[in-house]
Each structure stands twice: as structure tokens, then as C-alpha cells.
């Protein structure tokens, strides 16, 4: 959300080009300006993105589900050949809507609607979305510490912090094999990682530094108004991750 429209286009194009025949790239096009979002959506379709997703404007907020559907319908319409996901993350946007109601209202207005990314923390809300239209819509759940709970409720698709790919792969494998003891143990590791992040502040600046430490890929700093970590802060974070045995967590397997 700190990138310009031009930067977001360049980033999207780079991901799509690098991901050809390997990744299904979903490009996020949400902004606080409908015109900017439409421009990003058109561009995503032009470059061959697998799908687009958009969170709601968060300064001037939609007052109810009807307003949100109208906004998303106008946004999705400019990319008529690209699947569309609504991205709900209410604790970040301040927009608390009934996601199931949104899906029911949107089914006739947004022909390309195929699901939503449910990054809000209310598990019953996410589960309820899987029941709309007899499971017609895909629910991508985005809360790292609840993945095993999602699997139990039949929600297998997850949007996780990038450092958790290996761990979540193993949770899913253990769950599918009926090995709940291993799955629970691995979910506890994800919880422990989240606790370390929260200990050091819990923000995007912490998450970005954790990604650099655990992946070995230098990601650079954050942009204002977010604050980058000092060398001492980063060292303390790295020490906690090392003590917890996480330094190889995100390495290629």
C-alpha cells in the first residue's frame, strides 16, 4: 500500500513474468481510489495475471455490504476476463462487514467473483463463507496461527507469511495422513514464531526483517510512516529466532 501505481504495475509485471508456467499470480489492486484500482485491474489483466484481489477503501469506508458490492462490481468490471477475489482484512481496514452476506449479494453483480481472501481473525465468519451457494466460492484463509483449525473445517487454502511455506506444507501433509500429533506440534511452531514477532512489535517492519533473516534474501527497509529496525533491534530479533531453532525454517527444501 506504500507503492505508487507505477511501482505496483512494475512489481505485478515482474511477478507474472517470473511465474509463467510455475505460479498462479493473484495481483492485489485495492487502493483508496476507485480509478487507481481500476487502472491496476486493467493492467493485471493485460499482463496475464491469474486473478486479481482487492481490499476495501479504508479512509472513506463503505457503510454496508451493498455499498461494498457496488464498489467491487465497478472495479471487477474493467477486468472482465480475470477471476476476482474480495480481500477482507477488517482489523487493518476498519471495515467490518458480513462476508457471507457480501458473497450472496455479489453473486449477480460480479460475474468474475470466485472467492475471497479472509484475513480477518473470526473463524466462524470464514467458515460461513464456505457454505454460501453450497461451497461455490473459494475461501483463502489468511491467519497463520489458525491453519490446522482451518483444515479441520475443510478450508485447505491458506495465504500465509512467506516464511511459513515449508511448515504449512508439512502441517497439511501430516493432517492428510491422519497424524494430528505432528500437525499440532507444527502448528505450535507457527504460534511460537508469531509470538516472537509480537514480542518485537508485531508490525510489517518486523515481518519484513524476519523474512530477510529466515530466507537469506535481503528485502531492504520499509517506507515511512513505518520505521525500519536499528542494527541492535535486528540482532535481538535474529537471536530470538536462532534460540527458537527457526533459522532454517524458510530455506528451500
Short mmCIF file of C-alpha atoms in Angstrom, two decimals:
data_model
loop_
_atom_site.label_atom_id
_atom_site.label_comp_id
_atom_site.label_asym_id
_atom_site.label_seq_id
_atom_site.Cartn_x
_atom_site.Cartn_y
_atom_site.Cartn_z
CA UNK A 1 0.00 0.00 0.00
CA UNK A 2 3.05 2.30 0.17
CA UNK A 3 3.87 1.84 -3.53
CA UNK A 4 2.85 4.21 -6.31
CA UNK A 5 0.58 2.93 -9.07
CA UNK A 6 3.56 2.79 -11.45
CA UNK A 7 5.59 0.78 -8.94
CA UNK A 8 2.72 -1.61 -8.37
CA UNK A 9 2.39 -2.19 -12.11
CA UNK A 10 6.12 -2.91 -12.41
CA UNK A 11 6.01 -5.30 -9.45
CA UNK A 12 2.99 -7.14 -10.83
CA UNK A 13 4.60 -7.49 -14.25
CA UNK A 14 7.80 -8.86 -12.73
CA UNK A 15 5.90 -11.50 -10.74
CA UNK A 16 3.78 -12.57 -13.69
CA UNK A 17 6.82 -12.84 -15.96
CA UNK A 18 8.84 -14.82 -13.43
CA UNK A 19 5.90 -17.02 -12.54
CA UNK A 20 4.96 -18.17 -16.04
CA UNK A 21 4.20 -21.91 -16.05
CA UNK A 22 5.18 -22.07 -12.36
CA UNK A 23 2.91 -19.80 -10.32
CA UNK A 24 -0.70 -18.62 -10.40
CA UNK A 25 -0.15 -14.95 -9.58
CA UNK A 26 -3.03 -13.09 -7.92
CA UNK A 27 -2.39 -9.34 -8.15
CA UNK A 28 -3.75 -7.11 -5.38
CA UNK A 29 -5.30 -3.96 -6.89
CA UNK A 30 -7.01 -2.36 -3.89
CA UNK A 31 -6.45 1.34 -3.15
CA UNK A 32 -8.36 4.22 -1.58
CA UNK A 33 -9.21 5.49 -5.09
CA UNK A 34 -11.51 3.52 -7.39
CA UNK A 35 -9.90 4.98 -10.54
CA UNK A 36 -6.44 3.85 -9.41
CA UNK A 37 -7.77 0.39 -8.58
CA UNK A 38 -9.42 0.13 -12.00
CA UNK A 39 -6.15 1.13 -13.67
CA UNK A 40 -4.30 -1.59 -11.74
CA UNK A 41 -7.00 -4.15 -12.54
CA UNK A 42 -6.86 -3.41 -16.26
CA UNK A 43 -3.09 -3.71 -16.20
CA UNK A 44 -3.21 -7.02 -14.32
CA UNK A 45 -5.49 -8.47 -16.99
CA UNK A 46 -3.29 -7.13 -19.79
CA UNK A 47 -0.16 -8.80 -18.39
CA UNK A 48 -1.91 -12.14 -17.88
CA UNK A 49 -2.40 -12.31 -14.13
CA UNK A 50 -4.22 -15.45 -12.97
CA UNK A 51 -6.59 -13.36 -10.83
CA UNK A 52 -6.99 -10.02 -9.08
CA UNK A 53 -7.93 -9.22 -5.49
CA UNK A 54 -8.91 -6.01 -3.75
CA UNK A 55 -9.40 -4.88 -0.21
CA UNK A 56 -11.89 -2.15 0.56
CA UNK A 57 -11.05 1.55 0.76
CA UNK A 58 -10.26 2.34 4.37
CA UNK A 59 -10.41 6.13 4.63
CA UNK A 60 -13.85 6.77 3.16
CA UNK A 61 -15.37 3.43 4.10
CA UNK A 62 -18.37 1.67 2.55
CA UNK A 63 -21.20 1.90 5.06
CA UNK A 64 -22.66 -1.54 4.38
CA UNK A 65 -22.44 -4.65 2.22
CA UNK A 66 -24.49 -3.10 -0.59
CA UNK A 67 -22.06 -0.22 -0.96
CA UNK A 68 -19.12 -2.57 -0.91
CA UNK A 69 -20.67 -4.76 -3.62
CA UNK A 70 -21.28 -1.71 -5.82
CA UNK A 71 -17.66 -0.61 -5.42
CA UNK A 72 -16.21 -4.05 -6.12
CA UNK A 73 -18.56 -4.57 -9.07
CA UNK A 74 -17.26 -1.43 -10.76
CA UNK A 75 -13.70 -2.48 -10.02
CA UNK A 76 -14.01 -6.05 -11.28
CA UNK A 77 -15.90 -4.96 -14.41
CA UNK A 78 -12.80 -3.41 -16.00
CA UNK A 79 -11.08 -6.81 -15.98
CA UNK A 80 -13.96 -8.96 -17.26
CA UNK A 81 -11.81 -11.97 -18.16
CA UNK A 82 -9.93 -12.25 -14.86
CA UNK A 83 -11.17 -14.04 -11.72
CA UNK A 84 -11.82 -11.68 -8.81
CA UNK A 85 -11.34 -12.12 -5.06
CA UNK A 86 -12.57 -9.76 -2.35
CA UNK A 87 -9.86 -9.28 0.28
CA UNK A 88 -11.28 -8.91 3.81
CA UNK A 89 -8.84 -7.79 6.50
CA UNK A 90 -11.08 -5.86 8.87
CA UNK A 91 -8.55 -5.21 11.65
CA UNK A 92 -6.39 -3.31 9.12
CA UNK A 93 -9.09 -1.52 7.11
CA UNK A 94 -11.53 -0.83 9.94
CA UNK A 95 -14.34 -2.13 7.72
CA UNK A 96 -16.36 -4.83 9.49
CA UNK A 97 -18.87 -6.39 7.13
CA UNK A 98 -20.64 -9.73 6.92
CA UNK A 99 -18.55 -11.64 4.37
CA UNK A 100 -21.22 -14.27 3.77
CA UNK A 101 -23.76 -11.54 3.03
CA UNK A 102 -21.29 -9.88 0.68
CA UNK A 103 -20.91 -13.11 -1.31
CA UNK A 104 -24.68 -13.59 -1.51
CA UNK A 105 -25.28 -10.02 -2.69
CA UNK A 106 -22.35 -10.05 -5.12
CA UNK A 107 -23.14 -13.25 -6.99
CA UNK A 108 -25.32 -11.46 -9.56
CA UNK A 109 -23.28 -8.24 -9.70
CA UNK A 110 -19.76 -9.61 -10.09
CA UNK A 111 -19.68 -12.42 -12.68
CA UNK A 112 -15.94 -12.99 -12.16
CA UNK A 113 -16.21 -13.37 -8.37
CA UNK A 114 -14.62 -16.68 -7.39
CA UNK A 115 -13.98 -16.21 -3.67
CA UNK A 116 -12.34 -14.12 -1.03
CA UNK A 117 -9.18 -13.83 0.96
CA UNK A 118 -10.37 -13.94 4.57
CA UNK A 119 -7.53 -12.47 6.62
CA UNK A 120 -9.81 -11.36 9.43
CA UNK A 121 -9.45 -13.39 12.59
CA UNK A 122 -13.04 -14.58 13.03
CA UNK A 123 -13.04 -18.30 12.19
CA UNK A 124 -16.87 -18.66 12.17
CA UNK A 125 -17.08 -15.89 9.55
CA UNK A 126 -14.61 -17.65 7.27
CA UNK A 127 -16.34 -21.00 7.73
CA UNK A 128 -19.71 -19.42 6.97
CA UNK A 129 -18.38 -18.19 3.63
CA UNK A 130 -17.59 -21.77 2.60
CA UNK A 131 -21.27 -22.62 2.98
CA UNK A 132 -22.60 -19.92 0.60
CA UNK A 133 -24.05 -21.39 -2.60
CA UNK A 134 -23.04 -24.89 -1.44
CA UNK A 135 -19.35 -24.08 -1.40
CA UNK A 136 -19.28 -22.20 -4.71
CA UNK A 137 -16.71 -19.68 -3.53
CA UNK A 138 -13.09 -20.34 -2.62
CA UNK A 139 -12.07 -19.06 0.81
CA UNK A 140 -8.36 -18.31 1.15
CA UNK A 141 -7.76 -18.04 4.89
CA UNK A 142 -5.03 -15.64 5.98
CA UNK A 143 -4.38 -16.13 9.70
CA UNK A 144 -1.15 -18.03 10.28
CA UNK A 145 -1.88 -19.33 13.77
CA UNK A 146 -5.18 -21.00 12.77
CA UNK A 147 -4.19 -23.15 9.79
CA UNK A 148 -4.81 -26.50 11.46
CA UNK A 149 -8.23 -25.29 12.61
CA UNK A 150 -8.99 -24.34 9.01
CA UNK A 151 -8.10 -27.82 7.80
CA UNK A 152 -10.46 -29.38 10.33
CA UNK A 153 -13.28 -27.19 8.96
CA UNK A 154 -12.47 -28.12 5.36
CA UNK A 155 -10.66 -24.92 4.41
CA UNK A 156 -7.42 -26.14 2.88
CA UNK A 157 -6.33 -22.99 1.02
CA UNK A 158 -4.23 -20.60 3.06
CA UNK A 159 -2.44 -17.31 2.50
CA UNK A 160 0.49 -17.42 4.89
CA UNK A 161 3.52 -15.38 5.82
CA UNK A 162 6.13 -16.32 3.19
CA UNK A 163 8.47 -17.85 5.76
CA UNK A 164 5.83 -20.45 6.70
CA UNK A 165 5.66 -22.26 3.35
CA UNK A 166 7.68 -25.30 4.42
CA UNK A 167 5.97 -25.52 7.81
CA UNK A 168 2.45 -25.30 6.41
CA UNK A 169 3.26 -27.85 3.71
CA UNK A 170 4.22 -30.27 6.48
CA UNK A 171 1.11 -29.44 8.55
CA UNK A 172 -1.08 -30.26 5.55
CA UNK A 173 0.86 -33.46 4.85
CA UNK A 174 0.55 -34.62 8.46
CA UNK A 175 -3.16 -33.75 8.57
CA UNK A 176 -3.86 -35.64 5.33
CA UNK A 177 -2.04 -38.67 6.76
CA UNK A 178 -4.11 -38.58 9.95
CA UNK A 179 -1.08 -37.67 12.06
CA UNK A 180 -2.71 -35.00 14.22
CA UNK A 181 0.03 -35.10 16.86
CA UNK A 182 2.63 -33.97 14.32
CA UNK A 183 0.22 -31.44 12.82
CA UNK A 184 -0.46 -29.92 16.25
CA UNK A 185 3.25 -29.78 17.04
CA UNK A 186 3.96 -27.94 13.79
CA UNK A 187 1.07 -25.53 14.39
CA UNK A 188 2.62 -24.75 17.76
CA UNK A 189 5.84 -23.80 15.95
CA UNK A 190 3.86 -21.33 13.85
CA UNK A 191 2.36 -19.94 17.05
CA UNK A 192 5.83 -19.60 18.59
CA UNK A 193 7.07 -17.73 15.53
CA UNK A 194 4.12 -15.35 15.80
CA UNK A 195 4.90 -14.81 19.49
CA UNK A 196 8.46 -13.79 18.62
CA UNK A 197 7.14 -11.35 16.03
CA UNK A 198 4.72 -9.84 18.55
CA UNK A 199 7.46 -9.60 21.19
CA UNK A 200 9.44 -7.33 18.88
CA UNK A 201 6.48 -5.14 17.91
CA UNK A 202 4.45 -7.28 15.51
CA UNK A 203 4.34 -4.84 12.61
CA UNK A 204 5.17 -5.11 8.93
CA UNK A 205 8.68 -3.82 9.68
CA UNK A 206 9.23 -6.82 11.98
CA UNK A 207 7.75 -9.26 9.46
CA UNK A 208 9.97 -7.91 6.69
CA UNK A 209 13.10 -8.22 8.83
CA UNK A 210 12.10 -11.75 9.82
CA UNK A 211 11.77 -12.66 6.15
CA UNK A 212 15.28 -11.33 5.44
CA UNK A 213 16.74 -13.28 8.39
CA UNK A 214 14.95 -16.57 7.72
CA UNK A 215 15.18 -16.64 3.92
CA UNK A 216 18.60 -15.13 3.38
CA UNK A 217 17.11 -12.74 0.81
CA UNK A 218 17.80 -9.08 1.54
CA UNK A 219 14.45 -7.31 1.36
CA UNK A 220 15.52 -3.78 2.20
CA UNK A 221 13.72 -1.46 4.58
CA UNK A 222 10.15 -0.26 4.90
CA UNK A 223 8.80 3.14 3.87
CA UNK A 224 7.58 5.96 6.07
CA UNK A 225 5.46 6.22 8.11
CA UNK A 226 6.71 2.75 9.10
CA UNK A 227 10.06 2.65 10.91
CA UNK A 228 12.94 0.38 9.98
CA UNK A 229 14.74 -1.65 12.64
CA UNK A 230 18.04 -0.48 14.06
CA UNK A 231 21.01 -2.90 13.82
CA UNK A 232 20.63 -3.72 17.54
CA UNK A 233 16.90 -4.42 17.18
CA UNK A 234 17.52 -6.67 14.19
CA UNK A 235 20.24 -8.53 16.08
CA UNK A 236 17.95 -9.16 19.05
CA UNK A 237 15.27 -10.44 16.69
CA UNK A 238 17.76 -12.75 14.98
CA UNK A 239 18.96 -14.05 18.36
CA UNK A 240 15.42 -14.95 19.41
CA UNK A 241 14.79 -16.72 16.10
CA UNK A 242 18.06 -18.64 16.41
CA UNK A 243 17.34 -19.64 20.02
CA UNK A 244 13.94 -20.97 18.94
CA UNK A 245 15.58 -23.03 16.17
CA UNK A 246 13.96 -21.16 13.29
CA UNK A 247 16.95 -20.02 11.20
CA UNK A 248 16.48 -22.79 8.60
CA UNK A 249 12.67 -22.54 8.59
CA UNK A 250 12.32 -20.81 5.24
CA UNK A 251 15.29 -22.29 3.38
CA UNK A 252 14.47 -24.22 0.17
CA UNK A 253 13.79 -27.90 0.80
#
